[in-house]
Amino acid sequence: MLKSGMYTQLAPVLFGSGTAGQAGEIVKSFGCSKVMLVSDEGVLEAGAAGKVRRVLERSGIEVVMWAEAETDCPEESVKRAAAVGRREKIDGVVGVGGGSVLDTAKAVSAVVPNDDQVLDDIVLYLTGQKEYANAPVPVIEIPTTAGTGSESTFVAVVTSDKLDCKIGLPVPPSYGIVDSELMKTVPPYITAFTGMDALSHASEALTEQKNTPHSDLLACEAIRLIKENLPAAVKDAADMEARDRLAFASSIAGISFNESGVHIGHSAAHALGHLYHIPHGVCCANLTPAVIRFAAKTYPQKMKRLGELMGAAITSDDPEVIGKEAADAVRSFARAVGIKSFKELGLTKEQMMAAKPMFYGDALCMAFGGEVTEQDAADILADAYEG
Ligand code: NAD
């Protein structure tokens, strides 16, 4: 029998090259007339934020530009944006950027109609012990990287000062617009690590507790598309066929992991990213092989399928062999698209292992569909370091 489970998609997604041109009508359909456009410096320079701004203004929507979002969404930046949003009496938020921007936009949409206390109480919101006094204003998310899938996930990953870690504030997006045209300016290295982030979402969604045949289907197709198209997009930024397929892969990986979930790799990536400021996608790329090797002990057939999708000729049904061969395929792929190892990035083994308490203490770690002991966590970090 197939495993039972609920099929969900949090928010509608308009997908396709050029679809950002419809942002004005979509934003208006939520009754918004004055929105804050959240972005960052890089996306502003690349032209994507200005392009969406013009589309919105042509539809008669007043736009308050705020292009000061920061990497990994520090809570202080959310507070600054929300203060502007409150002063300007915005009635909606549009995020145009990578995951850091999309998460900032989501968090701002919840903080503006409430107050900064939302960020202090993030654990209470995440664990369902507290609900927003006032509903978040609509937030329309327009990714400019093919990586995070944040336009389809229920959390804004925020860097909390109080907790000194990355943690999710639950804020469902209202609508996502996934337009590969906005992604053609992403430089090769960022294309590579954001693509590997999407691969890690799909890989972990296969083995999270809530996985379903539906989330598996989306995850496997995302893996296939990333394997086939990431090298081309890294080599030639203007390969729009590859960009478009990667945009779709990132989107469906996001839908898959919002339904299922991510686990060990993301707990470790959040800890390492927070401690050593390594880009999220680079952490995920380097952790995924170790997580696959570990997961193969519980889910050999799923990891075999993953390995095959990544081009490995898996030579045995022994979980150890499957895990090693699938992990090797993902690691070689990451190196081929230019991802440096933790060692090459200058991290010492001691620094790597020092992330264990934060990593193992993170609730996401226990979302893997099987037991994860403290020794497993140490072994995964060591494997990710040596690999
Ligand atoms: P990012 O948003 O930090 O962006 C990386 C760089 O790419 C920035 O300098 C940005 O200016 C630049 N950039 C983005 N789009 C560009 C474009 N079109 N042209 C040129 N430059 C461009 O990186 P990311 O990997 O997209 O996001 C990472 C963040 O997302 C992390 O904080 C991670 O925790 C979070 N995340 C959230 C979720 C979620 O479900 N909410 C899921 C995965 C990751």
mmCIF file of N, CA, C and O and ligand atoms in Angstrom, residues 40-43 46 48 71-73 97-101 103 106 144-145 148-150 153 155-157 166 182-187 190 193-194 197 201 257 266 270 280-281, ligand 1:
data_model
loop_
_atom_site.group_PDB
_atom_site.id
_atom_site.type_symbol
_atom_site.label_atom_id
_atom_site.label_comp_id
_atom_site.label_asym_id
_atom_site.label_seq_id
_atom_site.Cartn_x
_atom_site.Cartn_y
_atom_site.Cartn_z
ATOM 1 N N ASP A 40 17.015 43.518 -2.100
ATOM 2 C CA ASP A 40 18.343 43.833 -1.557
ATOM 3 C C ASP A 40 19.173 44.518 -2.639
ATOM 4 O O ASP A 40 18.745 44.643 -3.792
ATOM 5 N N GLU A 41 20.359 44.919 -2.233
ATOM 6 C CA GLU A 41 21.205 45.727 -3.117
ATOM 7 C C GLU A 41 21.528 44.988 -4.421
ATOM 8 O O GLU A 41 21.452 45.562 -5.504
ATOM 9 N N GLY A 42 21.884 43.698 -4.285
ATOM 10 C CA GLY A 42 22.284 42.924 -5.461
ATOM 11 C C GLY A 42 21.147 42.786 -6.460
ATOM 12 O O GLY A 42 21.342 42.902 -7.679
ATOM 13 N N VAL A 43 19.960 42.564 -5.951
ATOM 14 C CA VAL A 43 18.794 42.367 -6.823
ATOM 15 C C VAL A 43 18.384 43.704 -7.451
ATOM 16 O O VAL A 43 17.962 43.755 -8.613
ATOM 17 N N ALA A 46 20.812 44.304 -10.190
ATOM 18 C CA ALA A 46 20.567 43.392 -11.315
ATOM 19 C C ALA A 46 19.331 43.811 -12.131
ATOM 20 O O ALA A 46 19.116 43.322 -13.234
ATOM 21 N N ALA A 48 16.021 43.455 -11.324
ATOM 22 C CA ALA A 48 14.755 42.739 -11.102
ATOM 23 C C ALA A 48 13.767 43.541 -10.248
ATOM 24 O O ALA A 48 12.568 43.593 -10.539
ATOM 25 N N THR A 71 21.551 39.367 4.129
ATOM 26 C CA THR A 71 21.742 37.918 4.053
ATOM 27 C C THR A 71 21.239 37.237 5.324
ATOM 28 O O THR A 71 21.553 37.679 6.440
ATOM 29 N N ASP A 72 20.467 36.178 5.142
ATOM 30 C CA ASP A 72 19.970 35.339 6.236
ATOM 31 C C ASP A 72 18.978 36.048 7.159
ATOM 32 O O ASP A 72 18.737 35.604 8.286
ATOM 33 N N CYS A 73 18.418 37.149 6.678
ATOM 34 C CA CYS A 73 17.281 37.792 7.349
ATOM 35 C C CYS A 73 17.504 38.028 8.857
ATOM 36 O O CYS A 73 16.792 37.450 9.693
ATOM 37 N N GLY A 97 13.517 38.821 -4.721
ATOM 38 C CA GLY A 97 14.909 38.500 -4.422
ATOM 39 C C GLY A 97 15.115 37.026 -4.139
ATOM 40 O O GLY A 97 14.239 36.184 -4.404
ATOM 41 N N GLY A 98 16.274 36.748 -3.569
ATOM 42 C CA GLY A 98 16.577 35.379 -3.158
ATOM 43 C C GLY A 98 15.878 35.070 -1.837
ATOM 44 O O GLY A 98 15.046 35.857 -1.352
ATOM 45 N N GLY A 99 16.253 33.942 -1.232
ATOM 46 C CA GLY A 99 15.586 33.505 -0.004
ATOM 47 C C GLY A 99 15.684 34.520 1.122
ATOM 48 O O GLY A 99 14.735 34.685 1.899
ATOM 49 N N SER A 100 16.822 35.217 1.223
ATOM 50 C CA SER A 100 16.973 36.190 2.320
ATOM 51 C C SER A 100 15.917 37.285 2.187
ATOM 52 O O SER A 100 15.319 37.709 3.183
ATOM 53 N N VAL A 101 15.688 37.731 0.971
ATOM 54 C CA VAL A 101 14.683 38.775 0.721
ATOM 55 C C VAL A 101 13.265 38.227 0.947
ATOM 56 O O VAL A 101 12.431 38.870 1.595
ATOM 57 N N ASP A 103 12.266 35.813 2.766
ATOM 58 C CA ASP A 103 12.002 35.597 4.195
ATOM 59 C C ASP A 103 11.786 36.925 4.913
ATOM 60 O O ASP A 103 10.920 37.042 5.783
ATOM 61 N N LYS A 106 8.281 38.059 4.121
ATOM 62 C CA LYS A 106 7.267 37.313 4.890
ATOM 63 C C LYS A 106 7.220 37.831 6.330
ATOM 64 O O LYS A 106 6.150 38.083 6.883
ATOM 65 N N THR A 144 14.154 35.478 -7.184
ATOM 66 C CA THR A 144 15.097 35.782 -8.270
ATOM 67 C C THR A 144 16.264 34.803 -8.266
ATOM 68 O O THR A 144 17.208 34.968 -9.027
ATOM 69 N N THR A 145 16.227 33.808 -7.370
ATOM 70 C CA THR A 145 17.181 32.697 -7.419
ATOM 71 C C THR A 145 16.357 31.414 -7.522
ATOM 72 O O THR A 145 15.220 31.372 -7.057
ATOM 73 N N THR A 148 15.560 28.487 -2.954
ATOM 74 C CA THR A 148 14.971 28.245 -1.638
ATOM 75 C C THR A 148 13.541 27.714 -1.673
ATOM 76 O O THR A 148 13.106 27.034 -0.750
ATOM 77 N N GLY A 149 12.768 28.086 -2.686
ATOM 78 C CA GLY A 149 11.356 27.684 -2.705
ATOM 79 C C GLY A 149 10.551 28.406 -1.632
ATOM 80 O O GLY A 149 9.405 28.027 -1.349
ATOM 81 N N SER A 150 11.109 29.457 -1.055
ATOM 82 C CA SER A 150 10.446 30.155 0.059
ATOM 83 C C SER A 150 9.068 30.692 -0.311
ATOM 84 O O SER A 150 8.221 30.875 0.565
ATOM 85 N N THR A 153 6.715 28.037 1.038
ATOM 86 C CA THR A 153 6.870 27.413 2.360
ATOM 87 C C THR A 153 6.283 28.282 3.469
ATOM 88 O O THR A 153 6.175 29.497 3.323
ATOM 89 N N VAL A 155 7.330 29.102 6.446
ATOM 90 C CA VAL A 155 8.138 29.875 7.394
ATOM 91 C C VAL A 155 9.011 30.928 6.726
ATOM 92 O O VAL A 155 9.412 30.786 5.568
ATOM 93 N N ALA A 156 9.296 31.985 7.495
ATOM 94 C CA ALA A 156 10.366 32.914 7.171
ATOM 95 C C ALA A 156 11.523 32.493 8.064
ATOM 96 O O ALA A 156 11.377 32.488 9.291
ATOM 97 N N VAL A 157 12.647 32.097 7.460
ATOM 98 C CA VAL A 157 13.807 31.733 8.286
ATOM 99 C C VAL A 157 14.516 33.033 8.687
ATOM 100 O O VAL A 157 15.058 33.746 7.847
ATOM 101 N N LYS A 166 19.304 30.570 13.676
ATOM 102 C CA LYS A 166 18.289 30.740 12.627
ATOM 103 C C LYS A 166 17.064 29.923 13.008
ATOM 104 O O LYS A 166 17.181 28.768 13.420
ATOM 105 N N LEU A 182 13.818 36.723 -14.380
ATOM 106 C CA LEU A 182 14.436 37.523 -13.312
ATOM 107 C C LEU A 182 15.699 36.857 -12.774
ATOM 108 O O LEU A 182 16.378 37.414 -11.926
ATOM 109 N N MET A 183 15.994 35.634 -13.256
ATOM 110 C CA MET A 183 17.109 34.864 -12.689
ATOM 111 C C MET A 183 18.349 34.870 -13.587
ATOM 112 O O MET A 183 19.387 34.341 -13.206
ATOM 113 N N LYS A 184 18.233 35.460 -14.777
ATOM 114 C CA LYS A 184 19.342 35.325 -15.728
ATOM 115 C C LYS A 184 20.586 36.110 -15.313
ATOM 116 O O LYS A 184 21.655 35.895 -15.861
ATOM 117 N N THR A 185 20.448 37.016 -14.342
ATOM 118 C CA THR A 185 21.608 37.803 -13.883
ATOM 119 C C THR A 185 22.323 37.154 -12.697
ATOM 120 O O THR A 185 23.300 37.706 -12.193
ATOM 121 N N VAL A 186 21.835 36.007 -12.226
ATOM 122 C CA VAL A 186 22.479 35.375 -11.059
ATOM 123 C C VAL A 186 23.867 34.862 -11.473
ATOM 124 O O VAL A 186 23.991 34.103 -12.434
ATOM 125 N N PRO A 187 24.941 35.304 -10.774
ATOM 126 C CA PRO A 187 26.291 34.861 -11.144
ATOM 127 C C PRO A 187 26.464 33.349 -10.959
ATOM 128 O O PRO A 187 25.721 32.725 -10.188
ATOM 129 N N ILE A 190 26.563 31.693 -7.370
ATOM 130 C CA ILE A 190 25.270 31.755 -6.665
ATOM 131 C C ILE A 190 24.261 30.831 -7.360
ATOM 132 O O ILE A 190 23.461 30.154 -6.703
ATOM 133 N N PHE A 193 25.174 27.350 -5.899
ATOM 134 C CA PHE A 193 24.796 26.981 -4.517
ATOM 135 C C PHE A 193 23.291 27.062 -4.288
ATOM 136 O O PHE A 193 22.750 26.322 -3.469
ATOM 137 N N THR A 194 22.608 27.936 -5.016
ATOM 138 C CA THR A 194 21.151 27.961 -4.846
ATOM 139 C C THR A 194 20.536 26.691 -5.457
ATOM 140 O O THR A 194 19.599 26.123 -4.903
ATOM 141 N N ASP A 197 20.958 24.011 -3.034
ATOM 142 C CA ASP A 197 19.989 24.166 -1.941
ATOM 143 C C ASP A 197 18.675 23.476 -2.331
ATOM 144 O O ASP A 197 18.104 22.695 -1.554
ATOM 145 N N HIS A 201 16.676 20.291 -0.614
ATOM 146 C CA HIS A 201 15.263 20.259 -0.203
ATOM 147 C C HIS A 201 14.604 18.975 -0.697
ATOM 148 O O HIS A 201 13.894 18.292 0.040
ATOM 149 N N PHE A 257 8.882 20.057 -0.057
ATOM 150 C CA PHE A 257 9.368 20.068 1.341
ATOM 151 C C PHE A 257 8.452 20.852 2.252
ATOM 152 O O PHE A 257 8.517 20.700 3.476
ATOM 153 N N HIS A 266 19.426 20.449 7.049
ATOM 154 C CA HIS A 266 19.070 21.847 7.283
ATOM 155 C C HIS A 266 19.375 22.289 8.715
ATOM 156 O O HIS A 266 19.755 23.442 8.927
ATOM 157 N N HIS A 270 21.833 25.367 9.072
ATOM 158 C CA HIS A 270 21.480 26.579 9.820
ATOM 159 C C HIS A 270 22.543 26.876 10.881
ATOM 160 O O HIS A 270 22.947 28.023 11.068
ATOM 161 N N HIS A 280 24.054 29.614 2.799
ATOM 162 C CA HIS A 280 23.175 28.494 3.111
ATOM 163 C C HIS A 280 23.307 27.355 2.079
ATOM 164 O O HIS A 280 23.439 26.183 2.442
ATOM 165 N N GLY A 281 23.286 27.714 0.804
ATOM 166 C CA GLY A 281 23.325 26.686 -0.248
ATOM 167 C C GLY A 281 24.647 25.928 -0.259
ATOM 168 O O GLY A 281 24.687 24.736 -0.593
HETATM 169 P P1 NAD B 1 20.277 35.179 -0.856
HETATM 170 O O1 NAD B 1 18.872 35.602 -0.916
HETATM 171 O O2 NAD B 1 21.025 35.433 0.404
HETATM 172 O O3 NAD B 1 21.020 35.875 -2.086
HETATM 173 C C1 NAD B 1 22.394 35.636 -2.344
HETATM 174 C C2 NAD B 1 22.942 36.730 -3.238
HETATM 175 O O4 NAD B 1 22.368 36.615 -4.538
HETATM 176 C C3 NAD B 1 22.614 38.152 -2.764
HETATM 177 O O5 NAD B 1 23.799 38.925 -2.822
HETATM 178 C C4 NAD B 1 21.615 38.670 -3.780
HETATM 179 O O6 NAD B 1 21.687 40.071 -3.976
HETATM 180 C C5 NAD B 1 22.029 37.912 -5.029
HETATM 181 N N1 NAD B 1 20.961 37.749 -6.022
HETATM 182 C C6 NAD B 1 19.719 37.244 -5.825
HETATM 183 N N2 NAD B 1 19.039 37.229 -6.981
HETATM 184 C C7 NAD B 1 19.844 37.766 -7.926
HETATM 185 C C8 NAD B 1 19.697 38.018 -9.323
HETATM 186 N N3 NAD B 1 18.591 37.709 -9.992
HETATM 187 N N4 NAD B 1 20.751 38.552 -9.974
HETATM 188 C C9 NAD B 1 21.913 38.846 -9.326
HETATM 189 N N5 NAD B 1 22.116 38.628 -8.015
HETATM 190 C C10 NAD B 1 21.089 38.082 -7.324
HETATM 191 O O7 NAD B 1 20.466 33.637 -1.220
HETATM 192 P P2 NAD B 1 19.433 32.424 -1.327
HETATM 193 O O8 NAD B 1 20.278 31.217 -1.381
HETATM 194 O O9 NAD B 1 18.442 32.631 -2.390
HETATM 195 O O10 NAD B 1 18.665 32.465 0.071
HETATM 196 C C11 NAD B 1 19.258 31.967 1.254
HETATM 197 C C12 NAD B 1 18.384 32.225 2.449
HETATM 198 O O11 NAD B 1 17.121 31.602 2.280
HETATM 199 C C13 NAD B 1 18.975 31.674 3.741
HETATM 200 O O12 NAD B 1 18.848 32.611 4.781
HETATM 201 C C14 NAD B 1 18.119 30.454 4.031
HETATM 202 O O13 NAD B 1 18.036 30.143 5.403
HETATM 203 C C15 NAD B 1 16.791 30.892 3.468
HETATM 204 N N6 NAD B 1 15.901 29.777 3.125
HETATM 205 C C16 NAD B 1 14.601 29.891 3.455
HETATM 206 C C17 NAD B 1 13.702 28.875 3.154
HETATM 207 C C18 NAD B 1 12.277 28.986 3.534
HETATM 208 O O14 NAD B 1 11.533 28.036 3.383
HETATM 209 N N7 NAD B 1 11.815 30.096 4.038
HETATM 210 C C19 NAD B 1 14.155 27.740 2.478
HETATM 211 C C20 NAD B 1 15.484 27.654 2.143
HETATM 212 C C21 NAD B 1 16.363 28.679 2.452
#
